[in-house]
Every structure is written in C-alpha cells, then in structure tokens.
Short mmCIF file of C-alpha atoms (C1' of nucleotides) in Angstrom, two decimals:
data_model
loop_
_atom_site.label_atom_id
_atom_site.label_comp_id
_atom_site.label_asym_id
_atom_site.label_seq_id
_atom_site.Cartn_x
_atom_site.Cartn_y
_atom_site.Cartn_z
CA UNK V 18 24.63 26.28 36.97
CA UNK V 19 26.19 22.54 36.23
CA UNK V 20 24.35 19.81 36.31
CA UNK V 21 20.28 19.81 36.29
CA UNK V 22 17.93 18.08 38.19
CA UNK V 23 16.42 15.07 36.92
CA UNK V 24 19.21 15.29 34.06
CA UNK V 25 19.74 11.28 32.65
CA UNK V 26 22.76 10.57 30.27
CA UNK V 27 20.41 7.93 28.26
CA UNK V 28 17.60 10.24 27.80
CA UNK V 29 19.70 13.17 26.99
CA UNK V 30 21.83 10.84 24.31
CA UNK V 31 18.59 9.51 22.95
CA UNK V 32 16.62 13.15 22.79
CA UNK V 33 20.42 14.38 20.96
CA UNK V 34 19.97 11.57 18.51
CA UNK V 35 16.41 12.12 17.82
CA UNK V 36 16.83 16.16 17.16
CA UNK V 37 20.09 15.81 15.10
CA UNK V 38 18.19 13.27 12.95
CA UNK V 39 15.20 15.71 12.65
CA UNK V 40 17.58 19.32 12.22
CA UNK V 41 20.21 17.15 9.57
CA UNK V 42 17.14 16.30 7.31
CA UNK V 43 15.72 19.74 7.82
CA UNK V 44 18.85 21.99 7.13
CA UNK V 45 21.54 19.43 6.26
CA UNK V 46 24.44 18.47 8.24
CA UNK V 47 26.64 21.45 7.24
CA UNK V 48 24.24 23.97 7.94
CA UNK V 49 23.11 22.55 11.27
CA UNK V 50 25.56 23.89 14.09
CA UNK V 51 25.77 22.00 17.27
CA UNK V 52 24.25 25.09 19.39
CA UNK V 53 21.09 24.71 17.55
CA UNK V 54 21.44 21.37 17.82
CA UNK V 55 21.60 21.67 22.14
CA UNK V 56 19.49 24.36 21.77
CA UNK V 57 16.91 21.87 20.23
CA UNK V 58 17.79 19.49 23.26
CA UNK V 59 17.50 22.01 25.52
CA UNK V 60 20.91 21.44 26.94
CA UNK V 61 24.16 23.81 26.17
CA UNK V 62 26.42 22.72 22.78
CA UNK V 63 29.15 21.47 25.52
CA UNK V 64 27.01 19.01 26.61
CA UNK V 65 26.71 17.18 23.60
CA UNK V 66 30.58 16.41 24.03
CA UNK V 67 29.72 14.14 26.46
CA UNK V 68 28.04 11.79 23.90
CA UNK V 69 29.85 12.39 20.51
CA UNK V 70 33.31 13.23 20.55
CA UNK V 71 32.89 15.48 17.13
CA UNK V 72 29.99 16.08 15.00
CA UNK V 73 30.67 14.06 11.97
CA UNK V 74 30.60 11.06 15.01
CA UNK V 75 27.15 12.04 15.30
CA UNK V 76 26.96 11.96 11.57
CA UNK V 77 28.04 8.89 11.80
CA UNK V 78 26.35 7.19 13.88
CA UNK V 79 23.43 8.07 12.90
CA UNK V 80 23.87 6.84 9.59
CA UNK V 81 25.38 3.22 10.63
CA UNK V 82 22.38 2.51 13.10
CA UNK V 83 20.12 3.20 10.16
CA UNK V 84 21.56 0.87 8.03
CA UNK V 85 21.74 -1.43 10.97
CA UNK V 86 17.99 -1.03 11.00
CA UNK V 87 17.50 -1.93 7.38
CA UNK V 88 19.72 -4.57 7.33
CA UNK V 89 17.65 -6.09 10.46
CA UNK V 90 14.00 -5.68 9.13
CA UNK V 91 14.86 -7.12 5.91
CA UNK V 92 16.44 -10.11 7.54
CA UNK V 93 13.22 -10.32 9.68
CA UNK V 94 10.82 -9.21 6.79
CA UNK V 95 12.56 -11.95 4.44
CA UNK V 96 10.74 -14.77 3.29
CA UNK V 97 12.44 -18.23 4.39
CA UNK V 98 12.02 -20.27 1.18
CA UNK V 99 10.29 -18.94 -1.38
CA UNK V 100 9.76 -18.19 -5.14
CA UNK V 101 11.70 -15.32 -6.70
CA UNK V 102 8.32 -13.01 -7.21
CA UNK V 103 7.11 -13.71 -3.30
CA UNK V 104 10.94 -12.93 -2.65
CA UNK V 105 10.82 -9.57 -4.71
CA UNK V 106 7.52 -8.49 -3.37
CA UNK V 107 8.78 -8.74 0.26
CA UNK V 108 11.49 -6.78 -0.56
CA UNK V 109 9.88 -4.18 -2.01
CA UNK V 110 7.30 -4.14 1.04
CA UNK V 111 9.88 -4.10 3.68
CA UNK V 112 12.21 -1.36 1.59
CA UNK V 113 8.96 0.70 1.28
CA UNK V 114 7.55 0.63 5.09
CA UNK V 115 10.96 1.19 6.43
CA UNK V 116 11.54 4.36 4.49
CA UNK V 117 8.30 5.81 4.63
CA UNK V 118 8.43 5.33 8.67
CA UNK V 119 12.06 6.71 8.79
CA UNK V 120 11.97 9.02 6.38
CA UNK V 121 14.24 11.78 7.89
CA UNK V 122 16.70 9.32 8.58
CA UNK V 123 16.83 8.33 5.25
CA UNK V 124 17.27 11.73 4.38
CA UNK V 125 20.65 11.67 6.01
CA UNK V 126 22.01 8.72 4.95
CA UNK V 127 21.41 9.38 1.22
CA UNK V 128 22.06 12.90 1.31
CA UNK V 129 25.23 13.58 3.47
CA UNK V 130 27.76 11.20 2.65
CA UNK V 131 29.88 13.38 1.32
CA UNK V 132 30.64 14.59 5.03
CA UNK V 133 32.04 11.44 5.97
CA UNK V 134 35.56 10.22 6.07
CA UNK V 135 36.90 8.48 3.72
CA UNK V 136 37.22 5.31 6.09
CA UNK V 137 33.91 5.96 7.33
CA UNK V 138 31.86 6.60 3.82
CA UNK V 139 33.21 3.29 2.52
CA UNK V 140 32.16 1.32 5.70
CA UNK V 141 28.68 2.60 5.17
CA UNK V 142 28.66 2.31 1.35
CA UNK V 143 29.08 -1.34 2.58
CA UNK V 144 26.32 -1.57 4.43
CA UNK V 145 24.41 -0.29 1.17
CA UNK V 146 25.57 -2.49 -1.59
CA UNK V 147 25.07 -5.72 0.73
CA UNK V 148 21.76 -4.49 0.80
CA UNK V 149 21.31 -3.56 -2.30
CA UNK V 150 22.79 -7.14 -2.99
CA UNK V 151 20.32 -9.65 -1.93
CA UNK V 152 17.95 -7.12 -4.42
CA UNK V 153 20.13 -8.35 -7.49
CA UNK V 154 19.90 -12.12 -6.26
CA UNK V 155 15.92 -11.95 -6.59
CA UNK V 156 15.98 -10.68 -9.80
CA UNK V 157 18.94 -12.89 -11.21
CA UNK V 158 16.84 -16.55 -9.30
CA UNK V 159 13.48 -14.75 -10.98
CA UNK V 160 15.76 -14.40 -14.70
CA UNK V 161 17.08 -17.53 -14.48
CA UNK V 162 13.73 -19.30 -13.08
CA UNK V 163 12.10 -17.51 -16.38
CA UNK V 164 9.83 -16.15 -14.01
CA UNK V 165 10.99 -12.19 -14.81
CA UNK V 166 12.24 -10.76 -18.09
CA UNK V 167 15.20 -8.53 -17.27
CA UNK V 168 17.65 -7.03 -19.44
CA UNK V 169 20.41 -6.15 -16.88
CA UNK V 170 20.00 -7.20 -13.62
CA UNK V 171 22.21 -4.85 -11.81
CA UNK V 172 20.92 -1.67 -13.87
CA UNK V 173 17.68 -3.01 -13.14
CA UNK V 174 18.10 -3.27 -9.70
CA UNK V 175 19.45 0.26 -9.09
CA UNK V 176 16.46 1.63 -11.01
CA UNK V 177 13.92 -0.37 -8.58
CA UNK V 178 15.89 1.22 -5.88
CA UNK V 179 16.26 4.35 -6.87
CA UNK V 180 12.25 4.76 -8.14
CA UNK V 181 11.33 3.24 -4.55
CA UNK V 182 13.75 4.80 -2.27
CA UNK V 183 12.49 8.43 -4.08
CA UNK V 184 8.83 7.72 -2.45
CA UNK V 185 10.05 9.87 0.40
CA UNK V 186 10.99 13.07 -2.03
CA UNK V 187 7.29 13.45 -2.23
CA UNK V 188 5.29 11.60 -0.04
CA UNK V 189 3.46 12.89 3.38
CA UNK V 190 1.90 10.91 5.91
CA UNK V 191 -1.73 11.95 5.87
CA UNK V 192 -1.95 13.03 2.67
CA UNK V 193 -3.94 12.10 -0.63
CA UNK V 194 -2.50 8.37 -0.05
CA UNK V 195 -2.10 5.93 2.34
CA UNK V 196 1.39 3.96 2.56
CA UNK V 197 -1.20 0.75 2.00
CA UNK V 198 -1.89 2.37 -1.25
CA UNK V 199 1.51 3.38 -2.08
CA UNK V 200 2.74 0.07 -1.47
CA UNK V 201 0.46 -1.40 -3.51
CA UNK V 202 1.02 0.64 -6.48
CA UNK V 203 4.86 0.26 -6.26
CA UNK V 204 4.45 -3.40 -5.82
CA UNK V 205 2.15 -3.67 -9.24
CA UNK V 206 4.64 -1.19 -10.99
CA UNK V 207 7.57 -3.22 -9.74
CA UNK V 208 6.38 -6.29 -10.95
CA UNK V 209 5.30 -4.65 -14.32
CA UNK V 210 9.02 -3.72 -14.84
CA UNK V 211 10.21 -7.08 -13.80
CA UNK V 212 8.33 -8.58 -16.95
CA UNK V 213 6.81 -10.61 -13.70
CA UNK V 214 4.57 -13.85 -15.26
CA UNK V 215 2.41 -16.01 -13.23
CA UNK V 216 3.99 -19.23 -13.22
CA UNK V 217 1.74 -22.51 -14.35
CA UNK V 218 4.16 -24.33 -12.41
CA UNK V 219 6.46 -24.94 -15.17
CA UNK V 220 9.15 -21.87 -16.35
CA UNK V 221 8.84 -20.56 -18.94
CA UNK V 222 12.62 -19.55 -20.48
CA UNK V 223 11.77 -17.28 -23.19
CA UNK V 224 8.84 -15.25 -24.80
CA UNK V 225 7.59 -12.14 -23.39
CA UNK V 226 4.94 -11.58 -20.83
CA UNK V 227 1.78 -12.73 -21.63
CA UNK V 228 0.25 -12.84 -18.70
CA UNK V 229 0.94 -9.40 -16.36
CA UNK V 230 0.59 -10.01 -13.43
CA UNK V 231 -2.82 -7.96 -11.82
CA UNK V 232 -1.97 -7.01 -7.96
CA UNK I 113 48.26 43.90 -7.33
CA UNK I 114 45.15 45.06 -8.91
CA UNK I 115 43.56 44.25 -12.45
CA UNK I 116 45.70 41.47 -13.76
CA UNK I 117 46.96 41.37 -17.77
CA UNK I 118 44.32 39.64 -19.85
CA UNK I 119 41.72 39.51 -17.33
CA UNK I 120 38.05 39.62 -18.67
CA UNK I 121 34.73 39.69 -17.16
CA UNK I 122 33.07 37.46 -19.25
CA UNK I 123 35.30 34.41 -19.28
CA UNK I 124 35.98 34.80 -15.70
CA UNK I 125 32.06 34.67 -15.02
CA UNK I 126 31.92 31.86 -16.96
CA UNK I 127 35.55 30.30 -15.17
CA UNK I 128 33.12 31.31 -11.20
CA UNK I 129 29.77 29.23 -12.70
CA UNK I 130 31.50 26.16 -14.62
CA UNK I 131 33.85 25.87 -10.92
CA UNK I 132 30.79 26.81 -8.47
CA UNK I 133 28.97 23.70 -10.37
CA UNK I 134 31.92 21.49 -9.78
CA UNK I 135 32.78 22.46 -6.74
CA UNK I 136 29.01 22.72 -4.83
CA UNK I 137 28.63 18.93 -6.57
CA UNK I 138 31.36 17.73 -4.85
CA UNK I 139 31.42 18.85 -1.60
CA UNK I 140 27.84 20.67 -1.22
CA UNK I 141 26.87 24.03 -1.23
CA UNK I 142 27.41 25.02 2.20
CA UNK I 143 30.70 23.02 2.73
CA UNK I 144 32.21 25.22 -0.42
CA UNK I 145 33.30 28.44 0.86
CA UNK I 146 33.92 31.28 -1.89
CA UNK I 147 37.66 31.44 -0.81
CA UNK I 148 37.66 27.73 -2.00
CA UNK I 149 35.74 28.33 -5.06
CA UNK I 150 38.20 31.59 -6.02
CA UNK I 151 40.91 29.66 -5.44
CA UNK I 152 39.82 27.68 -8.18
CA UNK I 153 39.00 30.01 -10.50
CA UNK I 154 42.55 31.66 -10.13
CA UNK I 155 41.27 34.94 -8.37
CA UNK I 156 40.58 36.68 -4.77
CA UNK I 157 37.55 35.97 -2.87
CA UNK I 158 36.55 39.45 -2.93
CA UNK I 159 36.51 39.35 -7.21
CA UNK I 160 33.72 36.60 -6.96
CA UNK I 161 31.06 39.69 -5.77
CA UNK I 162 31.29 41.42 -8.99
CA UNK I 163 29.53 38.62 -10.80
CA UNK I 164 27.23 37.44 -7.89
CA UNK I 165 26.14 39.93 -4.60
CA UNK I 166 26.00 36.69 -2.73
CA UNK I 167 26.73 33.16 -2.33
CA UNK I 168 22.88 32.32 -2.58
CA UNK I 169 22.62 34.53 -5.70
CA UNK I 170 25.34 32.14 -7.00
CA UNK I 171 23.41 28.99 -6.15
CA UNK I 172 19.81 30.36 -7.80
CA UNK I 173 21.30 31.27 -10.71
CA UNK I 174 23.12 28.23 -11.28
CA UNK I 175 19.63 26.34 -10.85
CA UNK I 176 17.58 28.49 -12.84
CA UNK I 177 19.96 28.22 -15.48
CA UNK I 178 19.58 24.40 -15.13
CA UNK I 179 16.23 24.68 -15.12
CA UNK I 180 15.48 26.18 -17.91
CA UNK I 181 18.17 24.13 -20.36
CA UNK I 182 15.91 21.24 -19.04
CA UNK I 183 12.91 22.90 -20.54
CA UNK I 184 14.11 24.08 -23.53
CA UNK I 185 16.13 20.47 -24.03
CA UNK I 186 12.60 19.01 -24.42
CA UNK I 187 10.64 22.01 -25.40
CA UNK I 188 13.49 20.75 -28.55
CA UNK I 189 13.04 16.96 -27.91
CA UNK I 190 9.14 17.27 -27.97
CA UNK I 191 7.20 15.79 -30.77
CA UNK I 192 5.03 18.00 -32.82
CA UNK I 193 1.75 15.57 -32.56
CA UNK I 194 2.30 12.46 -31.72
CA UNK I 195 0.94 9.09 -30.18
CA UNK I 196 1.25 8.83 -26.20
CA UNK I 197 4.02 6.06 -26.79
CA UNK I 198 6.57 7.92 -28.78
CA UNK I 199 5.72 11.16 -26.56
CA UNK I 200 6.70 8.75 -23.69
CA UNK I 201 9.72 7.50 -25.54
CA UNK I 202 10.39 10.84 -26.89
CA UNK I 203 10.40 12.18 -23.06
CA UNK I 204 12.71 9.33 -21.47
CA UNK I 205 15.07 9.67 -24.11
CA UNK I 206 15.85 13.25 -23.36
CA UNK I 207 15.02 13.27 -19.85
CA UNK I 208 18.58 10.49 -19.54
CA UNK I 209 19.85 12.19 -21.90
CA UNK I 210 20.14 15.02 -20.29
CA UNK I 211 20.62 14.58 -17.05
CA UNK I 212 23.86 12.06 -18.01
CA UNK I 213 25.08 15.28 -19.53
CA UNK I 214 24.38 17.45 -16.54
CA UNK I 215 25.45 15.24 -13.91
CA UNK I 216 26.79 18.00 -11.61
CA UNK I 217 24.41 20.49 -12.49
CA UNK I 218 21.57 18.03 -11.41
CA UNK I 219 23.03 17.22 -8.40
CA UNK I 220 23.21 20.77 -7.55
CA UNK I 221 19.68 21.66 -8.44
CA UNK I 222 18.34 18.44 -6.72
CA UNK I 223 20.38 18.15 -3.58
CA UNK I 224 20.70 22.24 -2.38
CA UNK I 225 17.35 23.08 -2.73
CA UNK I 226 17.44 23.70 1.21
CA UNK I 227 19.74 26.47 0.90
CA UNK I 228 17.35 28.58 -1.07
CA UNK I 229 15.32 31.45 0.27
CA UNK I 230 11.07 30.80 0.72
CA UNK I 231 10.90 32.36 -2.36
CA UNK I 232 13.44 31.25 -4.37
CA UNK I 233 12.43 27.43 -3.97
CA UNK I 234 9.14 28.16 -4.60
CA UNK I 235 10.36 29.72 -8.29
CA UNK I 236 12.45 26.81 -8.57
CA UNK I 237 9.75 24.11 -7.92
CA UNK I 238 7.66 26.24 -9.67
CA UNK I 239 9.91 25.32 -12.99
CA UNK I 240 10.07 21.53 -11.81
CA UNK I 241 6.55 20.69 -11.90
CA UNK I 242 6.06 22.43 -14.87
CA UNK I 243 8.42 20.12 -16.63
CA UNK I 244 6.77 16.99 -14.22
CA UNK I 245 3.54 18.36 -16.03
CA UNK I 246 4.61 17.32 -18.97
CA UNK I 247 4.82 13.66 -17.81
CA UNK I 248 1.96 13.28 -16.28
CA UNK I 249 -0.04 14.70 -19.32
CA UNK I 250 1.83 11.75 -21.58
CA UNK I 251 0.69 9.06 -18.74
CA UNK I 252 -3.27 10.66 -18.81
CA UNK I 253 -3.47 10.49 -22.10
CA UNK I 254 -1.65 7.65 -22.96
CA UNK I 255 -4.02 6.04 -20.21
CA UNK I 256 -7.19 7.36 -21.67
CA UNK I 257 -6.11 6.38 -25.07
CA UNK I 258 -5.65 2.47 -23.57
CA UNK I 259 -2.50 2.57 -24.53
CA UNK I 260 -0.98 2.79 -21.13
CA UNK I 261 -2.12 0.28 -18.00
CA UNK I 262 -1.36 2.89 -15.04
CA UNK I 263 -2.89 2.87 -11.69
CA UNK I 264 -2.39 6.41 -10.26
CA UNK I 265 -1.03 9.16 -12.99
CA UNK I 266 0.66 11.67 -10.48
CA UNK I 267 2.34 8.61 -8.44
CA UNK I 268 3.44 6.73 -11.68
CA UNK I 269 5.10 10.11 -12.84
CA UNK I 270 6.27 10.43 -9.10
CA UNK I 271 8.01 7.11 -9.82
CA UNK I 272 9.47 7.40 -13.04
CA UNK I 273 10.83 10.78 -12.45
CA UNK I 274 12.94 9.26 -9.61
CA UNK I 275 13.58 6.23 -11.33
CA UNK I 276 15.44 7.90 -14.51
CA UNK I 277 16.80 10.83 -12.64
CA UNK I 278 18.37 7.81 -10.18
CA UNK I 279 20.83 7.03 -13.16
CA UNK I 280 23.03 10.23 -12.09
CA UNK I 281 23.56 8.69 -8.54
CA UNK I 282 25.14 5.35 -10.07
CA UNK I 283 26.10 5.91 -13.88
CA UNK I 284 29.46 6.61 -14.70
CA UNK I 285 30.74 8.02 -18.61
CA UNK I 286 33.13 5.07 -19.77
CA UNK I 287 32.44 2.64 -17.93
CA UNK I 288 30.58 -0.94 -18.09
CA UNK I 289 27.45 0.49 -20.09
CA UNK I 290 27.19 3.21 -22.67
CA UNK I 291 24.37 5.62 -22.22
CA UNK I 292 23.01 4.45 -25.65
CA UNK I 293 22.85 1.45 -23.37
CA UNK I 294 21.11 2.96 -20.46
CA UNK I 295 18.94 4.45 -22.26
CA UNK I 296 16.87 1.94 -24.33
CA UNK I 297 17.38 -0.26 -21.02
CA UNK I 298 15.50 2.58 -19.42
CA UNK I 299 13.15 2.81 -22.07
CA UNK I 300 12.00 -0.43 -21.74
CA UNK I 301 11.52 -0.56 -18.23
CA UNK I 302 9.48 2.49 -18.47
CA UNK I 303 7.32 0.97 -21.41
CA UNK I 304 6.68 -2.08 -19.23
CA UNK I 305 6.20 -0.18 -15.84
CA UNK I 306 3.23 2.02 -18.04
CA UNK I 307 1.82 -1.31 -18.86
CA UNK I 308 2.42 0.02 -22.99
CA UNK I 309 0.71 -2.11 -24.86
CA UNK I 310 1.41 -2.66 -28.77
CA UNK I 311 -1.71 -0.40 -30.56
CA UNK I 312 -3.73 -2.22 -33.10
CA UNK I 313 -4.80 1.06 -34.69
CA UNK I 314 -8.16 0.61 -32.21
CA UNK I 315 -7.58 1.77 -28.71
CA UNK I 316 -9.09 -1.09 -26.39
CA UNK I 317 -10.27 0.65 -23.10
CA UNK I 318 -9.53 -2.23 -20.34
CA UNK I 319 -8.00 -5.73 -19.74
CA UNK I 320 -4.13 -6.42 -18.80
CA UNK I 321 -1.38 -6.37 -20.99
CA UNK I 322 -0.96 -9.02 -23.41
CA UNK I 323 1.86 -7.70 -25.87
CA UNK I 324 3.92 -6.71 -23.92
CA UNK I 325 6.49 -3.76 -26.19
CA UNK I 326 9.98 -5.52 -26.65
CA UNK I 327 11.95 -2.18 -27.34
"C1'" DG A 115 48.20 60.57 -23.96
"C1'" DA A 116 44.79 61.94 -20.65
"C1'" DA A 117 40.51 60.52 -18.71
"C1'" DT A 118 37.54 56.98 -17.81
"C1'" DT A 119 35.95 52.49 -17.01
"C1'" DA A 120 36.65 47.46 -15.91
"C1'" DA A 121 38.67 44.00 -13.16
"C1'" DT A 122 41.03 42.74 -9.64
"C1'" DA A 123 44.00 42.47 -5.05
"C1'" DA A 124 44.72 43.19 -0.22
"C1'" DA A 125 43.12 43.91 4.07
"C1'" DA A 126 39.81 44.07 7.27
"C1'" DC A 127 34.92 43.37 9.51
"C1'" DG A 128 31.95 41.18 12.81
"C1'" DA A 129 29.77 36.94 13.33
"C1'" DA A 130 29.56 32.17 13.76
"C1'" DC A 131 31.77 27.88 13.85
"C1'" DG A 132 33.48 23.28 16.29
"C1'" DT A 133 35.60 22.31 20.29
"C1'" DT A 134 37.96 22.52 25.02
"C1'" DC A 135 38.39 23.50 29.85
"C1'" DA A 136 37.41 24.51 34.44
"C1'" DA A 137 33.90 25.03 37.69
"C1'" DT A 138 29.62 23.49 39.69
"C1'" DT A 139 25.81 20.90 41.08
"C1'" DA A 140 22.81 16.48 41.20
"C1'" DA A 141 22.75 11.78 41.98
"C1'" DT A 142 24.83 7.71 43.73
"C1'" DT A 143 27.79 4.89 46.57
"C1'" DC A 144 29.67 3.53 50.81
"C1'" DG L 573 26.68 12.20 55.73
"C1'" DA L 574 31.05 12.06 53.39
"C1'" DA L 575 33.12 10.70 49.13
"C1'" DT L 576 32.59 9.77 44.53
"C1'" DT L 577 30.70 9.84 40.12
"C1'" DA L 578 27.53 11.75 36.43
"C1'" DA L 579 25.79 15.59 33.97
"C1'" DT L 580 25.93 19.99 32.77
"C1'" DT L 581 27.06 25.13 32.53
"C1'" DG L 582 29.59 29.23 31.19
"C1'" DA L 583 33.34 31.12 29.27
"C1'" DA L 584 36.80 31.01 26.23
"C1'" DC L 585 39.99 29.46 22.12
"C1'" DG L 586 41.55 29.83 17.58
"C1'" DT L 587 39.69 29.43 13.00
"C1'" DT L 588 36.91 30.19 9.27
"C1'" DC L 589 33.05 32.19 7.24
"C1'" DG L 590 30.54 35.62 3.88
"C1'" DT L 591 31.09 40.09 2.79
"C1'" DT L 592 32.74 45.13 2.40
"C1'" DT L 593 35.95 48.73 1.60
"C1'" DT L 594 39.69 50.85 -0.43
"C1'" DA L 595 43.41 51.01 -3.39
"C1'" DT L 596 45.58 49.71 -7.65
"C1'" DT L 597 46.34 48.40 -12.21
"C1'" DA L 598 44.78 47.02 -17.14
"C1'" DA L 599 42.03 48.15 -20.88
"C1'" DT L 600 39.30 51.34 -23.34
"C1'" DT L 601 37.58 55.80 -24.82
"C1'" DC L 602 38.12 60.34 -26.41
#
DNA sequence: GAATTAATAAAACGAACGTTCAATTAATTC
DNA sequence: GAATTAATTGAACGTTCGTTTTATTAATTC
C-alpha cells in the first residue's frame, strides 16, 4: 500500500498535532514513541516525517503555538485602560480559562522543557517571562497606585502564577466545580493576597487593608 | 576486573540514590538511562541491579523515601495544641522549608509520577493526601473558629499547596532572596489569602476582614 | 590460609527506539 | 488520459535501552 484514499496533508498534520498533544501529557514526551504516536493517527510512524522533520520539532511546535495562544488571548482578553485591580482580575480570568480549556497542552509546555534545545528552551522561556511580565506591571501600577499591599512584586507574581497555573494538577471538567466557580474563588483569593482595597477614589499609600475586598 | 579495592555496598547504595536524584531531576526519569546513572556513580550498569531489581524500583523508592521525610519533617514541625494560625504558620514554614531543601527530590516525586505502576501511584498519592489532610484540617478549623475567611477548604488547600510548592520551580540558594526571605514573604501571602484575621480572644463567626495580620 | 560471601566487571540478550529510503498509489494538473 | 505531485506504506538501518548471565576479584569468616 502507499498512499490512502481520501488521505489530506492538513487533516493528517492537524489529527498528528492533536494526538501528540493528548499522548505527551498522558505519558510524557520521552516515553511516547512516534509509532504510538501514528498508531494513534492511524497512519504508519514514516508518515509523520512528512510533517516534522524530528520529534523534538513536534515538541516544539507544539509548545511555541501554545504560547502563541496565550500571548494572543491575553492581548485580546486585556482591558484597554483601566485600574490596576480591573487589570489584575482580567488577568487572572483569561490565565485561568485558557488553562483549564487547554489543559493537556499546558501539560507539555510546563513539564517537558527539559527536552528542548538549548536554542529552542530559551526562545520559549521568552515567550513565558514576557508573559509573566505584563503580570508584574499590574501589581507594581496597583503598589504604587496604593491600591495593593505587596511585599515583592516579582516573588509575588510567581506565587500568583504558580497557585493559578496548578488549577490543572487537580481540576476535572465535570466535576464537584464549575470553572465559573473556580474562577471566582481564585479571583477572591487573588485579590486577598494582593492586600486588594476598594478605592474611595483617592489612594491610599500606606496602612493595611481595611476594607477586603468581597467578590 | 571484578570486585574493586574498597568497594562497599552501603556507600555505593547511597553514591546510586544521591546520583539517581540528581540525575532523574535533571534530565527526567525516562531520559536517564542506568548506563548514564552508573557512569556517575563510578561503576558498571550491571552493579546498579544489586541495590534495585529495576529502574522503576529505583524511582518508588526514591519517592517513598521523599515521602515519608515530608511527613515526619512536620509530624516534627507540628505543634502540640495550638491555635489554627500558628498551625497554619507552623505548616508553611516547614512545608518551604522543606521543599527548598529537597529541591531535586521534589521535582522527582512531583514530575515522574507517570512512570509509576497503577499501584505504585496509588501508594504514593496515597502518602500525598495524607500530608494535604493536614492542611485542609488547619483551613476547617481555622474557618470554623472565624479565624480564617475561606471560601472552599479543599480548593484553598488545592491552591496553597501549589502556590508554596511553586517556589522550587523559580527559587534559587544564593541568590537575590534568602529563604528566611521567602519564607515570611510566603507566610504572609498565605495569612492574607486565608483571610487571617487578628483574634480578639472571642472568635467572631462572619463579616470581612478588617485587621488584616502584618507578619 | 582455606572457604565463603560480597561486590563488581564484561559481555551479551532481545526489544524498542528515532529515522531514512525506495516503492507505490491517490489526487491533481495539463 | 498522460504527466506530475501529494501522501503514505513497508522494510530496513544503526543505536540504545533495560536487564541477565557468568566470571572474577576483594573482603570476611572459620
């Protein structure tokens, strides 16, 4: 046999992507061999040659198109002007929904780095921190605006990250919560840590929180 | 060659684990082949099976081990009988603590958990939530008391489980922060994330924050 | 110092790995 | 409908993997 009937190079690349994504989070890159991979396809490992030139270009791009995709729903999810706690809570929103929906791919970004290239885990580690980035700007306009109370704003924001990003560890779609619910508890507990005030309209520069903020 | 001068069992069991943790760390369990990992320890491949019958073997027991030095750590750690705040404090401190100290070891037991057998992962977990029990019993009471402002006990735990264990991913010894440092910064998020409020000797069963704990 | 036990080396096993190559067939172009 | 291009198969390549077996030497026991 060669080539099948009704075989399409697009649908095959797209059904390779969507199976690697799936087998990576499941087994881990390392563990996953490329005929279980085509065997998942339904295709023979040579095949996938035609579409990634080695594995870890799978790996890849895999990884690089889903920091592409957080890069591009925070940049649609972000708020256009706006004070520092409307700011934060669209963050945390956006960084929430996107995980929970792509939660395998997520999987393999975080968890297989170490299989990259040198070249290739630095462009990618990029990608992160300029994410991670506009995270420590809310918190630093909130310090500054007197708005949150924050010790250390880059410590802070890798906690907030770290305690959000982990949602996926243990949540299941369908399960005891909803990712409303979720949301809205990480939110409240986000703002919590923040030392987030309601502002009277004037800033308030020092003092601690006297007024939590309910959400 | 054979039985080399000055070889011992004992120290070279230790030499395989202390390596194994290094080595699975760095470049993941199933990326670390035993020739790599004897090569380390100064022997033949073959010498690794008369301390472990397999590479899995190697793996559980290097978890289990770190699983139980995280229970007895705070089995140690614990408080006798004490308020929900300093049992909250008390459980932060060590849970940083350690897990600064373990680094590698944590990374092992967190990220590799694939590569265990039905059974095995189910012991392992087992061992997790049983120290995760521990949390959420602080947070329950602590809430109940009116100490603590928390929405959901299990998620909250869920969060601040991820949140402090996150301080492997980014914390380095020696450099900008000490982990005296991280760890009252830690502590104080977690205080404010709980919604700890400042006991007046009479527990007051609702309302939102108003003293906020400066720690 | 002979016998026994402990600790290792050296070599080999079959299996699986990522990848390449040539052949073959389906779809498209002219 | 012939020529060309796209998509895939099947077989093979050399390498590496975890593991086993056997032999050999160091340390210990008697």
């Amino acid at each position: 046999m060669a080539r099948t009937t009704g075989s399409d190079g697009e649908k095959t690349e797209a059904a390779v992507r969507e199976a690697a994504v799936n087998l990576i989070a499941r087994l881990g890159y390392e563990a996953m061999s490329m005929r279980q991979l085509a065997a998942e396809v339904g295709v023979q490992a040579a095949a996938l040659y035609r579409y990634f030139p080695t594995k870890e270009d799978l790996l890849f791009t895999l990884m690089r198109e889903h920091m592409e995709g957080l890069q591009q729903a925070w940049s649609t999810a972000r708020p256009a002007a706006a004070d520092p706690m409307s700011r934060l809570a669209a963050y945390v929103e956006n960084h929430i929904a996107f995980h929970i929906e792509r939660r395998h791919s997520t999987h393999v970004s975080n968890m297989e780095l170490r299989s990259l290239s040198h070249e290739r885990l630095t462009q990618i580690l990029k990608m992160r921190t300029a994410y991670e980035k506009e995270l420590r700007a809310i918190l630093r306009d909130g310090a500054e605006a007197g708005v949150f109370e924050i010790d250390d704003t880059g410590l802070t924001a890798m906690a907030l990250i770290q305690m959000m990003t982990g949602v996926i560890v243990w949540f299941r779609p369908g399960e005891r919560l909803s990712v409303t619910e979720v949301t809205a508890s990480y939110l409240s507990m986000t703002m919590r840590l923040v030392g987030a005030t309601i502002s009277h309209g004037t800033a308030r520069p020092s003092g601690r929180a006297r007024d939590a903020v309910a959400l």
